[in-house]
mmCIF file of C-alpha atoms and ligand atoms in Angstrom:
data_model
loop_
_atom_site.group_PDB
_atom_site.id
_atom_site.type_symbol
_atom_site.label_atom_id
_atom_site.label_comp_id
_atom_site.label_asym_id
_atom_site.label_seq_id
_atom_site.Cartn_x
_atom_site.Cartn_y
_atom_site.Cartn_z
ATOM 1 C CA MET A 1 0.000 0.000 0.000
ATOM 2 C CA LYS A 2 1.404 3.323 -1.059
ATOM 3 C CA SER A 3 0.882 6.524 0.849
ATOM 4 C CA ASP A 4 0.101 9.752 -0.995
ATOM 5 C CA ILE A 5 0.970 11.822 2.028
ATOM 6 C CA ARG A 6 4.131 13.811 1.417
ATOM 7 C CA VAL A 7 6.250 15.897 3.749
ATOM 8 C CA CYS A 8 8.263 19.071 3.196
ATOM 9 C CA SER A 9 11.837 17.938 2.506
ATOM 10 C CA ALA A 10 13.199 21.059 4.212
ATOM 11 C CA TRP A 11 10.990 21.028 7.260
ATOM 12 C CA ARG A 12 13.946 20.585 9.618
ATOM 13 C CA ASP A 13 15.345 23.882 8.387
ATOM 14 C CA ARG A 14 12.137 25.744 7.672
ATOM 15 C CA HIS A 15 9.633 24.576 10.231
ATOM 16 C CA ASP A 16 9.422 23.458 13.831
ATOM 17 C CA ARG A 17 7.590 20.295 12.800
ATOM 18 C CA PRO A 18 6.999 18.212 9.655
ATOM 19 C CA ILE A 19 4.662 19.856 7.170
ATOM 20 C CA TYR A 20 2.415 17.284 5.514
ATOM 21 C CA THR A 21 0.803 17.855 2.153
ATOM 22 C CA LEU A 22 -0.538 16.026 -0.876
ATOM 23 C CA SER A 23 1.225 18.452 -3.205
ATOM 24 C CA ASP A 24 4.662 18.247 -4.856
ATOM 25 C CA THR A 25 5.706 21.450 -3.140
ATOM 26 C CA CYS A 26 5.386 22.638 0.433
ATOM 27 C CA PRO A 27 2.385 24.970 0.787
ATOM 28 C CA ASP A 28 4.250 26.894 3.462
ATOM 29 C CA CYS A 29 7.795 27.451 2.125
ATOM 30 C CA GLY A 30 7.619 26.185 -1.469
ATOM 31 C CA SER A 31 10.342 23.542 -1.092
ATOM 32 C CA ASP A 32 10.031 20.180 -2.765
ATOM 33 C CA THR A 33 8.232 17.509 -0.817
ATOM 34 C CA GLU A 34 9.139 13.857 -0.407
ATOM 35 C CA ASN A 35 7.107 10.787 0.382
ATOM 36 C CA SER A 36 6.503 10.668 4.093
ATOM 37 C CA ALA A 37 7.033 6.915 4.399
ATOM 38 C CA PRO A 38 9.284 5.613 5.788
ATOM 39 C CA ALA A 39 8.977 8.275 8.408
ATOM 40 C CA PRO A 40 12.371 9.569 9.546
ATOM 41 C CA PHE A 41 11.253 10.730 12.956
ATOM 42 C CA ASP A 42 8.756 8.275 14.452
ATOM 43 C CA PRO A 43 8.707 4.795 12.885
ATOM 44 C CA GLY A 44 6.321 3.547 15.571
ATOM 45 C CA ASP A 45 3.479 5.826 14.628
ATOM 46 C CA PRO A 46 4.433 7.864 11.567
ATOM 47 C CA TYR A 47 1.027 9.437 11.110
ATOM 48 C CA GLY A 48 0.098 9.877 14.770
ATOM 49 C CA GLU A 49 0.807 13.579 14.747
ATOM 50 C CA TYR A 50 -1.010 14.095 11.474
ATOM 51 C CA ARG A 51 -3.974 12.118 12.709
ATOM 52 C CA ARG A 52 -4.152 14.065 15.940
ATOM 53 C CA ALA A 53 -4.058 17.313 13.980
ATOM 54 C CA LEU A 54 -7.020 16.148 11.910
ATOM 55 C CA ASN A 55 -8.864 15.263 15.092
ATOM 56 C CA GLY A 56 -8.522 18.787 16.361
ATOM 57 C CA ARG A 57 -5.461 18.821 18.608
ATOM 58 C CA GLY A 58 -7.279 17.074 21.427
ATOM 59 C CA ARG A 59 -5.523 15.403 24.285
HETATM 60 ZN ZN1 ZN B 101 8.178 23.631 3.933
#
C-alpha cells in the first residue's frame, strides 16, 4: 500500500515540525516535498501527529 501523504523535505530547516501535504511542493515554504514513508522521525506511529491534527489537537 502506497501513501500519498508527502512531507516538506526542508521542514527541519524551515519549520518546527513536519509539514504534511498532498502536493509536490510545500504549501508553506515552497520547497520540494518527499514521500513521508518511511517516516524519519517516528517509525512507531508515523502518522500519529497528522492524525491528531485532523482530530482537532485534542488530548
Ligand atoms: Zn516547507
